[in-house]
């Protein structure tokens, strides 16, 4: 790497303008990558069944953004949907100096109204595999997502001949509006398991099993093709935007070597299959070293929930074989869906690549222990953290805190630790009642924070679910995973502080805990939430804030809703 990249790692107090000037002064290579997007509804058949989706410029998935680390990405987004607001979250991009462009409605900005245009502008300061998606309602489930790839300015610690990229997703035939109504109903109406699993927006549903308009020959649902030259090694970038499912990806007859996770290098790990939780991204190396007269299935299966969805497939196409030559064998199957010991062991294999990644401070200044529970509020089913279900206010947190707008949100901080500490995580909550809230955890600038995520039984006996947690604006070190209730006196002694991986998304396994550490060094207000879309919709998240006094003047275009209306001039 050259000196121009390290400027992005200056203290977070540097203003956005100074940061851009520094990049321009020290790097003639940094560029502005401009994209002009039009969002609208469109009829599509991702799994051969026609559905209404949200498309970008008529494409599904959305266009791939590609940039070089240090570049500035500018996206001019015009919302042509006549009945719906929108925001776009740039998943994994830290938004240093541009917290208002994180793309979270009621958190970082006001939603973009129907007919309005908004310009996102941010620096991509780390190479890696990222993506973007809608962060308003259930728009990710409606198809609003795409890849965001940041190439390294210098040499990477691995080599390959070519590159491929896929995004994994789960798919329902009921619209997101039907799903949202069910989630918000009393009694609760669950949409059920997905009908299909998609690889790069393509799946295949059995048309004879539905009364909906379905065409098995529609090219929109033909298997996605991954072309390879025999003997060559490829970097395959994989991301998951799944709304519910923990997914497992594998390629028939081929091993994969994991080399990057969430934009950070890891020690190479060879695997037969890879768990990819919603919000995670990976780079794996694959070598086309099998019988070159054949093509091979790439497959994705459900993990962590009893599978009721067929394997999603793509085709690893050994050139010059025709891409239409489908493999004769059945699609590959993943490990048993509820083999959590396998999943935990696999997750623990990923550690930071020595000499390439920053190591964590040995001590923290503050510790949060966040209990994840399913609850009831006035008879409605919700998710809660330390018995508070997140209900974001009409006024975005960032503007409310920056301009000290009174009455915009609850200034009483949420509890750092759940009570009672003797809570039995192995049974449904004896008192299922929770409360709604919109308080904020405020951290001292540049302090070190530990977060312990504690899982528990849901409202249903003998049931605990996987929750992939995503932190906006930061990467965190994964210090450890454990089973049962977290014991601060004992479990902290087993933290991995020698080579923990840096990530932005991490799984919380059933009836267990996950320990994270991060630096509160990025001025702004940031969401930390379960990346399962229905769970966040039902309140499974918290808000973090730091260094608000260091945030520059907010763009007027990011405001104008709630109590910010008098701040736009």
Coordinates of C-alpha atoms in Angstrom, one line a residue:
X1 CA 0.0 0.0 0.0
X2 CA 1.1 3.6 -0.5
X3 CA 0.8 6.5 1.8
X4 CA -2.4 7.8 0.3
X5 CA -4.4 5.0 1.8
X6 CA -3.2 5.5 5.3
X7 CA -4.7 9.0 5.4
X8 CA -8.1 7.4 5.6
X9 CA -7.0 6.0 9.0
X10 CA -6.4 9.4 10.5
X11 CA -8.4 10.1 13.7
X12 CA -12.1 10.4 13.2
X13 CA -12.1 14.0 14.2
X14 CA -10.9 14.9 10.7
X15 CA -13.8 16.5 8.8
X16 CA -15.1 15.1 5.6
X17 CA -13.7 18.1 3.6
X18 CA -10.2 17.8 5.1
X19 CA -10.3 14.1 4.4
X20 CA -11.1 14.6 0.8
X21 CA -8.4 17.3 0.4
X22 CA -5.9 15.0 1.9
X23 CA -6.7 12.2 -0.5
X24 CA -6.6 14.6 -3.5
X25 CA -3.2 16.0 -2.3
X26 CA -1.5 12.7 -1.8
X27 CA -3.0 10.6 -4.5
X28 CA -3.5 11.3 -8.2
X29 CA -5.0 7.9 -8.5
X30 CA -8.1 8.5 -6.4
X31 CA -11.2 9.0 -8.6
X32 CA -14.8 9.9 -8.3
X33 CA -17.0 7.0 -9.3
X34 CA -20.4 8.5 -10.4
X35 CA -23.6 6.5 -10.7
X36 CA -27.0 7.7 -11.7
X37 CA -29.8 5.4 -10.5
X38 CA -33.5 5.3 -11.0
X39 CA -35.5 3.1 -8.6
X40 CA -38.9 1.8 -9.5
X41 CA -41.2 -1.1 -9.3
X42 CA -40.8 -3.8 -11.9
X43 CA -42.3 -7.2 -12.8
X44 CA -39.6 -9.9 -12.6
X45 CA -39.4 -13.7 -12.2
X46 CA -36.4 -14.4 -9.9
X47 CA -37.5 -18.1 -9.4
X48 CA -39.7 -18.3 -12.5
X49 CA -42.8 -17.0 -10.6
X50 CA -43.7 -13.5 -11.5
X51 CA -43.4 -10.9 -8.7
X52 CA -43.2 -7.2 -8.2
X53 CA -39.7 -6.2 -7.2
X54 CA -37.8 -3.0 -6.7
X55 CA -35.2 -2.6 -9.4
X56 CA -32.4 -0.1 -10.2
X57 CA -32.2 1.1 -13.7
X58 CA -34.3 -1.8 -14.7
X59 CA -31.8 -4.3 -13.3
X60 CA -32.1 -7.1 -10.8
X61 CA -29.9 -7.5 -8.8
X62 CA -28.9 -3.8 -8.9
X63 CA -25.8 -2.6 -10.7
X64 CA -22.4 -3.5 -9.3
X65 CA -20.4 -0.6 -7.9
X66 CA -16.7 -1.0 -8.4
X67 CA -14.0 1.3 -7.0
X68 CA -10.4 1.5 -5.9
X69 CA -9.7 2.1 -2.2
X70 CA -9.5 5.8 -1.6
X71 CA -12.0 6.6 -4.3
X72 CA -15.1 8.7 -3.7
X73 CA -18.4 7.0 -4.7
X74 CA -21.2 9.3 -5.8
X75 CA -24.7 7.8 -6.3
X76 CA -27.5 10.1 -7.6
X77 CA -30.6 8.2 -6.6
X78 CA -34.0 9.1 -8.0
X79 CA -37.0 7.5 -6.3
X80 CA -39.6 6.8 -9.0
X81 CA -41.7 4.5 -6.8
X82 CA -45.0 6.5 -6.6
X83 CA -46.1 5.1 -3.2
X84 CA -42.9 4.4 -1.2
X85 CA -40.0 6.1 0.4
X86 CA -36.5 4.6 0.3
X87 CA -32.9 4.7 1.6
X88 CA -29.8 2.7 0.6
X89 CA -27.3 1.4 3.2
X90 CA -23.7 0.8 2.0
X91 CA -23.1 -2.3 4.0
X92 CA -19.5 -2.5 5.4
X93 CA -18.5 1.0 4.3
X94 CA -17.6 2.9 7.5
X95 CA -18.7 6.4 6.3
X96 CA -15.8 8.2 8.0
X97 CA -16.6 11.8 7.6
X98 CA -20.0 11.2 6.1
X99 CA -22.3 9.6 8.8
X100 CA -25.4 11.1 7.2
X101 CA -24.9 8.9 4.1
X102 CA -25.0 5.6 6.0
X103 CA -28.4 5.1 4.5
X104 CA -30.6 4.4 7.6
X105 CA -34.0 6.0 7.7
X106 CA -34.8 7.7 11.1
X107 CA -31.2 7.1 12.1
X108 CA -28.7 8.8 9.8
X109 CA -31.1 10.6 7.4
X110 CA -34.7 11.3 6.4
X111 CA -36.1 8.8 4.0
X112 CA -36.1 9.8 0.3
X113 CA -39.7 10.5 -0.6
X114 CA -41.5 9.4 -3.7
X115 CA -40.4 11.5 -6.6
X116 CA -37.3 12.9 -4.8
X117 CA -33.6 12.7 -5.7
X118 CA -30.9 12.3 -3.2
X119 CA -27.1 12.2 -3.7
X120 CA -25.0 9.8 -1.6
X121 CA -21.3 10.7 -1.5
X122 CA -18.7 8.7 0.5
X123 CA -15.1 7.5 0.4
X124 CA -14.4 3.8 0.2
X125 CA -11.4 3.5 2.6
X126 CA -10.8 -0.2 2.7
X127 CA -10.6 -2.9 -0.1
X128 CA -12.9 -5.8 0.2
X129 CA -16.2 -7.4 -0.7
X130 CA -19.2 -5.3 0.2
X131 CA -22.8 -4.7 -0.9
X132 CA -25.6 -2.3 -0.7
X133 CA -29.3 -2.8 0.1
X134 CA -32.5 -1.0 1.0
X135 CA -32.8 -0.1 4.7
X136 CA -36.4 1.0 4.8
X137 CA -39.2 -1.4 5.8
X138 CA -38.7 -4.8 4.1
X139 CA -37.2 -3.4 0.8
X140 CA -34.2 -5.8 0.9
X141 CA -36.7 -8.6 0.6
X142 CA -38.2 -6.9 -2.4
X143 CA -35.0 -7.2 -4.3
X144 CA -33.3 -3.8 -3.5
X145 CA -29.6 -4.9 -3.3
X146 CA -26.4 -5.3 -5.3
X147 CA -22.6 -5.7 -5.0
X148 CA -20.1 -3.1 -4.0
X149 CA -16.5 -4.2 -4.6
X150 CA -13.5 -2.1 -3.5
X151 CA -10.2 -3.1 -5.2
X152 CA -6.9 -2.9 -3.3
X153 CA -4.5 -0.1 -4.2
X154 CA -1.6 -2.3 -3.4
X155 CA -0.7 -6.0 -3.6
X156 CA -2.9 -8.4 -1.8
X157 CA -1.7 -11.5 0.1
X158 CA -3.0 -14.0 -2.4
X159 CA -3.1 -14.4 -6.2
X160 CA -5.6 -15.6 -8.7
X161 CA -6.3 -15.6 -12.5
X162 CA -9.8 -14.3 -12.5
X163 CA -12.7 -13.1 -10.4
X164 CA -16.3 -14.0 -9.9
X165 CA -19.0 -12.5 -7.6
X166 CA -22.4 -13.7 -6.3
X167 CA -25.0 -12.5 -3.8
X168 CA -27.1 -15.1 -2.0
X169 CA -30.7 -14.4 -1.0
X170 CA -33.9 -16.1 0.1
X171 CA -37.2 -15.4 -1.7
X172 CA -40.9 -15.4 -1.0
X173 CA -43.9 -15.4 -3.3
X174 CA -45.9 -13.2 -0.9
X175 CA -45.2 -9.5 -1.3
X176 CA -43.2 -7.6 1.3
X177 CA -46.4 -5.7 2.0
X178 CA -48.3 -8.9 2.9
X179 CA -45.3 -9.9 5.0
X180 CA -45.2 -6.6 6.9
X181 CA -48.9 -6.7 7.7
X182 CA -48.4 -10.2 9.1
X183 CA -45.5 -9.1 11.3
X184 CA -47.5 -6.2 12.6
X185 CA -50.7 -8.1 13.3
X186 CA -52.3 -9.4 16.5
X187 CA -52.4 -12.3 16.4
X188 CA -49.0 -12.6 14.7
X189 CA -49.1 -14.0 11.1
X190 CA -45.8 -15.6 10.0
X191 CA -45.0 -15.7 6.3
X192 CA -43.3 -19.1 6.7
X193 CA -40.1 -20.3 5.2
X194 CA -38.9 -19.0 1.8
X195 CA -40.1 -20.6 -1.4
X196 CA -36.7 -20.4 -3.1
X197 CA -33.0 -19.6 -2.6
X198 CA -31.4 -17.3 -5.1
X199 CA -27.8 -17.1 -6.4
X200 CA -27.2 -13.7 -8.0
X201 CA -31.0 -13.2 -8.2
X202 CA -31.8 -16.5 -9.8
X203 CA -33.6 -19.6 -8.6
X204 CA -36.0 -22.3 -9.9
X205 CA -39.4 -23.0 -8.4
X206 CA -41.6 -25.9 -9.5
X207 CA -44.2 -24.2 -11.6
X208 CA -46.6 -27.1 -11.1
X209 CA -46.7 -26.3 -7.4
X210 CA -48.2 -22.8 -7.7
X211 CA -51.2 -21.2 -9.2
X212 CA -49.3 -17.9 -9.7
X213 CA -47.9 -17.0 -13.1
X214 CA -44.9 -19.1 -13.6
X215 CA -42.7 -19.8 -16.6
X216 CA -39.9 -22.4 -16.2
X217 CA -38.3 -21.3 -19.5
X218 CA -38.0 -17.6 -18.5
X219 CA -34.3 -16.6 -18.8
X220 CA -34.6 -14.5 -15.7
X221 CA -34.6 -17.7 -13.6
X222 CA -32.1 -19.8 -15.6
X223 CA -29.2 -20.8 -13.4
X224 CA -26.5 -18.2 -12.9
X225 CA -23.3 -19.1 -14.7
X226 CA -19.8 -19.0 -13.2
X227 CA -17.4 -19.5 -16.1
X228 CA -13.9 -20.9 -15.4
X229 CA -10.9 -22.0 -17.5
X230 CA -9.6 -25.4 -16.5
X231 CA -6.5 -25.2 -14.3
X232 CA -7.0 -21.6 -13.3
X233 CA -7.7 -20.2 -9.8
X234 CA -10.5 -17.8 -9.2
X235 CA -11.4 -15.4 -6.4
X236 CA -15.1 -15.9 -5.8
X237 CA -16.7 -13.1 -3.8
X238 CA -19.8 -14.2 -1.8
X239 CA -22.2 -12.1 0.1
X240 CA -25.6 -12.8 1.7
X241 CA -28.6 -10.4 1.9
X242 CA -30.9 -13.2 3.2
X243 CA -33.9 -11.9 5.1
X244 CA -34.3 -14.9 7.3
X245 CA -32.1 -17.8 6.4
X246 CA -28.6 -18.8 7.6
X247 CA -27.1 -20.2 4.4
X248 CA -24.4 -22.7 3.5
X249 CA -22.6 -22.5 0.2
X250 CA -20.6 -25.2 -1.5
X251 CA -19.4 -26.3 -5.0
X252 CA -19.7 -29.8 -6.1
X253 CA -16.3 -31.6 -6.1
X254 CA -14.3 -28.4 -5.3
X255 CA -12.7 -27.1 -2.1
X256 CA -12.7 -23.4 -1.2
X257 CA -10.0 -21.4 0.6
X258 CA -11.3 -18.5 2.6
X259 CA -9.0 -15.5 2.4
X260 CA -11.2 -12.5 3.2
X261 CA -14.2 -11.8 5.4
X262 CA -16.1 -8.6 5.6
X263 CA -13.3 -6.6 4.0
X264 CA -10.5 -8.0 6.2
X265 CA -7.9 -10.6 5.5
X266 CA -7.9 -13.8 7.3
X267 CA -5.5 -16.7 7.6
X268 CA -6.3 -19.0 4.7
X269 CA -8.7 -21.8 5.7
X270 CA -9.7 -24.6 3.3
X271 CA -13.3 -25.7 3.6
X272 CA -15.7 -28.0 1.8
X273 CA -18.6 -25.7 2.5
X274 CA -19.1 -22.3 4.0
X275 CA -21.8 -20.9 6.3
X276 CA -22.7 -17.4 5.1
X277 CA -25.0 -15.5 7.5
X278 CA -27.1 -12.6 6.4
X279 CA -24.8 -9.5 6.3
X280 CA -21.6 -11.4 5.9
X281 CA -19.3 -11.4 2.9
X282 CA -16.3 -13.5 1.9
X283 CA -13.7 -14.1 -0.7
X284 CA -12.7 -17.7 -1.4
X285 CA -10.2 -19.1 -3.8
X286 CA -11.3 -22.0 -6.0
X287 CA -9.2 -23.9 -8.5
X288 CA -10.8 -25.5 -11.6
X289 CA -9.0 -28.8 -11.1
X290 CA -11.7 -31.3 -11.7
X291 CA -12.7 -33.2 -14.9
X292 CA -12.8 -30.4 -17.5
X293 CA -15.3 -32.2 -19.7
X294 CA -18.0 -31.6 -17.0
X295 CA -19.8 -28.7 -15.4
X296 CA -20.5 -28.6 -11.7
X297 CA -23.2 -27.4 -9.4
X298 CA -22.7 -24.5 -7.0
X299 CA -25.3 -24.8 -4.3
X300 CA -26.8 -23.0 -1.3
X301 CA -28.9 -24.6 1.5
X302 CA -30.6 -23.4 4.6
X303 CA -28.8 -23.8 7.9
X304 CA -30.1 -23.0 11.4
X305 CA -33.8 -23.6 10.5
X306 CA -35.5 -26.9 9.5
X307 CA -35.1 -26.7 5.7
X308 CA -38.3 -26.5 3.8
X309 CA -36.7 -24.8 0.8
X310 CA -35.0 -26.6 -2.1
X311 CA -31.3 -26.1 -2.8
X312 CA -30.5 -23.0 -4.8
X313 CA -28.1 -23.7 -7.6
X314 CA -25.7 -22.0 -10.1
X315 CA -23.4 -23.7 -12.6
X316 CA -19.7 -23.7 -12.4
X317 CA -19.1 -23.8 -16.2
X318 CA -15.8 -25.3 -17.3
X319 CA -15.1 -23.6 -20.6
X320 CA -15.5 -24.4 -23.5
X321 CA -18.3 -26.6 -22.3
X322 CA -21.7 -25.2 -23.1
X323 CA -23.2 -23.3 -20.2
X324 CA -26.5 -25.1 -20.8
X325 CA -24.9 -28.5 -20.1
X326 CA -26.2 -29.0 -16.6
X327 CA -24.5 -31.4 -14.2
X328 CA -26.0 -34.9 -14.2
X329 CA -25.6 -35.3 -10.4
X330 CA -28.0 -34.0 -7.8
X331 CA -27.2 -30.6 -6.3
X332 CA -24.8 -30.8 -3.4
X333 CA -26.1 -31.0 0.2
X334 CA -24.9 -29.1 3.2
X335 CA -24.2 -30.3 6.8
X336 CA -27.2 -31.1 9.0
X337 CA -29.2 -27.9 9.5
X338 CA -29.0 -28.0 13.3
X339 CA -25.4 -29.1 13.7
X340 CA -24.5 -26.0 15.6
X341 CA -21.3 -27.5 16.9
X342 CA -20.1 -27.7 13.3
X343 CA -21.1 -24.0 12.7
X344 CA -19.4 -22.8 15.9
X345 CA -16.2 -24.7 15.0
X346 CA -16.2 -23.3 11.5
X347 CA -16.7 -19.7 12.7
X348 CA -13.7 -20.1 15.2
X349 CA -11.4 -21.1 12.3
X350 CA -11.4 -17.5 10.9
X351 CA -8.6 -15.4 12.5
X352 CA -6.8 -12.3 11.4
X353 CA -4.0 -12.6 8.8
X354 CA -0.8 -11.9 10.7
X355 CA 0.9 -8.6 9.7
X356 CA -2.2 -7.3 7.8
X357 CA -4.8 -6.5 10.4
X358 CA -4.8 -4.3 13.5
X359 CA -5.0 -6.2 16.8
X360 CA -7.4 -5.2 19.6
X361 CA -6.6 -3.2 22.7
X362 CA -6.1 -5.6 25.6
X363 CA -8.7 -3.8 27.8
X364 CA -12.0 -2.1 27.3
X365 CA -13.5 1.0 29.0
X366 CA -17.1 -0.3 29.0
X367 CA -19.0 -3.5 28.7
X368 CA -22.5 -4.1 27.5
X369 CA -24.3 -7.4 27.9
X370 CA -27.3 -7.5 25.5
X371 CA -29.9 -10.1 26.1
X372 CA -31.8 -11.1 22.9
X373 CA -35.4 -12.1 23.6
X374 CA -38.7 -12.5 21.8
X375 CA -41.5 -10.7 23.7
X376 CA -45.0 -9.3 23.6
X377 CA -46.0 -5.7 23.7
X378 CA -49.7 -5.1 24.1
X379 CA -50.3 -8.6 22.6
X380 CA -48.0 -8.0 19.5
X381 CA -45.0 -10.2 19.0
X382 CA -41.7 -8.3 19.1
X383 CA -38.0 -8.8 19.5
X384 CA -36.2 -6.9 22.3
X385 CA -32.7 -6.2 23.7
X386 CA -32.5 -6.0 27.5
X387 CA -36.3 -5.9 27.4
X388 CA -36.5 -2.8 25.1
X389 CA -37.8 -3.2 21.5
X390 CA -36.3 -0.5 19.2
X391 CA -38.8 1.9 17.7
X392 CA -36.9 4.6 15.8
X393 CA -38.3 8.1 16.1
X394 CA -39.5 10.3 13.2
X395 CA -36.6 12.6 13.6
X396 CA -33.2 11.0 12.6
X397 CA -31.0 10.4 15.6
X398 CA -28.0 12.1 13.9
X399 CA -29.7 15.4 13.4
X400 CA -31.4 15.2 16.8
X401 CA -28.2 14.7 18.6
X402 CA -26.1 17.1 16.5
X403 CA -28.5 20.0 16.9
X404 CA -29.7 19.0 20.4
X405 CA -33.4 18.9 19.3
X406 CA -35.5 18.5 22.4
X407 CA -38.2 15.8 22.5
X408 CA -36.8 14.0 19.4
X409 CA -35.9 10.7 21.2
X410 CA -35.6 9.3 24.7
X411 CA -32.5 10.7 26.3
X412 CA -32.6 8.1 29.1
X413 CA -29.8 5.6 28.2
X414 CA -30.8 1.9 27.8
X415 CA -29.4 -0.5 30.4
X416 CA -25.8 -1.7 29.9
X417 CA -26.7 -5.1 31.4
X418 CA -29.9 -7.1 31.5
X419 CA -31.6 -7.8 34.8
X420 CA -32.0 -10.0 36.6
X421 CA -28.6 -11.5 35.8
X422 CA -30.1 -14.9 36.9
X423 CA -32.5 -14.8 33.9
X424 CA -32.9 -18.4 32.6
X425 CA -32.0 -18.4 28.9
X426 CA -33.1 -22.0 28.5
X427 CA -36.9 -21.4 28.8
X428 CA -39.4 -19.0 27.4
X429 CA -39.6 -15.7 29.3
X430 CA -41.7 -16.1 32.4
X431 CA -42.9 -12.5 31.9
X432 CA -43.0 -12.0 28.1
X433 CA -43.9 -8.3 28.3
X434 CA -41.4 -5.8 27.0
X435 CA -41.5 -2.1 26.2
X436 CA -40.8 0.0 23.1
X437 CA -38.0 2.6 23.2
X438 CA -35.6 4.7 21.2
X439 CA -32.8 5.5 23.6
X440 CA -29.1 5.6 22.6
X441 CA -25.9 4.2 24.0
X442 CA -23.5 7.1 24.0
X443 CA -19.7 6.3 24.2
X444 CA -16.8 8.5 24.9
X445 CA -14.9 9.3 21.7
X446 CA -12.1 6.8 21.0
X447 CA -13.1 4.6 24.0
X448 CA -12.9 0.8 23.7
X449 CA -16.3 -1.0 24.1
X450 CA -17.0 -4.7 24.7
X451 CA -20.4 -6.0 23.6
X452 CA -21.6 -9.4 24.7
X453 CA -24.6 -10.7 22.8
X454 CA -26.5 -13.2 24.8
X455 CA -29.1 -15.5 23.1
X456 CA -32.1 -17.0 24.8
X457 CA -35.2 -19.1 24.3
X458 CA -37.9 -17.6 22.2
X459 CA -41.6 -17.5 23.2
X460 CA -41.7 -21.1 21.9
X461 CA -40.4 -23.8 24.2
X462 CA -37.1 -25.5 23.2
X463 CA -36.4 -22.9 20.5
X464 CA -33.6 -20.4 20.1
X465 CA -32.6 -18.9 16.7
X466 CA -29.4 -17.7 15.0
X467 CA -29.1 -13.9 14.9
X468 CA -26.5 -12.4 12.6
X469 CA -25.6 -9.0 14.2
X470 CA -24.3 -6.1 12.0
X471 CA -22.6 -2.9 13.3
X472 CA -22.8 0.2 11.1
X473 CA -19.8 2.5 10.8
X474 CA -17.2 0.2 12.4
X475 CA -15.5 -3.1 12.3
X476 CA -15.2 -5.1 15.5
X477 CA -13.0 -7.9 16.8
X478 CA -14.7 -11.2 17.5
X479 CA -13.2 -12.2 20.9
X480 CA -15.1 -15.4 21.3
X481 CA -18.1 -17.6 21.2
X482 CA -19.6 -19.6 24.0
X483 CA -22.5 -21.8 25.1
X484 CA -25.0 -21.0 27.8
X485 CA -25.1 -17.8 29.9
X486 CA -22.1 -15.5 29.7
X487 CA -20.0 -15.4 32.9
X488 CA -17.9 -12.2 33.1
X489 CA -15.7 -13.7 35.8
X490 CA -14.8 -16.8 33.8
X491 CA -15.4 -16.3 30.1
X492 CA -13.4 -13.1 29.6
X493 CA -10.3 -15.1 30.5
X494 CA -10.7 -17.1 27.3
X495 CA -11.0 -14.2 24.9
X496 CA -8.9 -14.4 21.8
X497 CA -6.8 -11.1 21.8
X498 CA -3.9 -12.6 19.8
X499 CA -5.4 -12.8 16.3
X500 CA -9.2 -12.2 16.5
X501 CA -10.8 -11.4 13.1
X502 CA -12.1 -8.0 12.3
X503 CA -15.7 -8.2 11.0
X504 CA -18.8 -6.1 10.7
X505 CA -21.3 -8.9 11.0
X506 CA -21.2 -11.9 13.4
X507 CA -23.5 -14.8 14.2
X508 CA -25.1 -15.3 17.7
X509 CA -25.7 -19.0 18.0
X510 CA -28.7 -20.6 19.8
X511 CA -28.5 -20.6 23.6
X512 CA -25.0 -19.0 23.4
X513 CA -23.1 -15.8 23.5
X514 CA -20.8 -13.9 21.2
X515 CA -18.2 -11.3 22.5
X516 CA -17.1 -8.3 20.4
X517 CA -14.7 -5.4 21.0
X518 CA -14.6 -2.1 19.0
X519 CA -13.2 1.4 19.1
X520 CA -15.8 4.2 19.3
X521 CA -13.7 6.3 16.9
X522 CA -16.1 7.2 14.1
X523 CA -18.2 10.3 15.0
X524 CA -21.8 9.7 14.3
X525 CA -24.9 7.7 15.3
X526 CA -24.8 4.1 14.2
X527 CA -27.2 1.2 14.2
X528 CA -26.3 -2.2 15.7
X529 CA -28.9 -4.8 14.9
X530 CA -29.9 -8.3 13.9
X531 CA -29.5 -8.4 10.1
X532 CA -32.6 -10.7 9.6
X533 CA -35.0 -8.2 8.1
X534 CA -38.1 -9.2 10.0
X535 CA -36.3 -9.2 13.3
X536 CA -35.1 -5.6 12.9
X537 CA -38.6 -4.7 11.7
X538 CA -39.9 -6.1 15.0
X539 CA -37.4 -4.1 17.1
X540 CA -34.2 -6.2 17.3
X541 CA -31.6 -3.5 17.4
X542 CA -29.9 -0.7 19.4
X543 CA -28.3 2.6 18.6
X544 CA -24.7 3.7 19.3
X545 CA -23.4 7.3 19.3
X546 CA -19.9 8.8 19.7
X547 CA -18.1 12.1 18.9
X548 CA -21.3 13.9 17.9
X549 CA -19.6 17.3 18.5
X550 CA -17.1 16.4 15.9
X551 CA -19.7 15.8 13.1
X552 CA -19.7 18.6 10.5
X553 CA -22.8 20.5 9.3
X554 CA -25.4 18.0 8.1
X555 CA -26.5 18.4 4.4
X556 CA -30.0 19.9 4.2
X557 CA -31.0 17.0 1.9
X558 CA -30.5 14.5 4.7
X559 CA -33.1 16.4 6.9
X560 CA -36.5 17.8 6.5
X561 CA -38.5 15.2 8.4
X562 CA -39.7 15.1 12.0
X563 CA -38.3 17.9 14.1
X564 CA -35.5 18.7 11.6
X565 CA -37.7 20.9 9.4
X566 CA -36.4 24.1 10.8
X567 CA -32.8 23.0 10.4
X568 CA -32.6 22.7 6.6
X569 CA -31.5 26.3 6.0

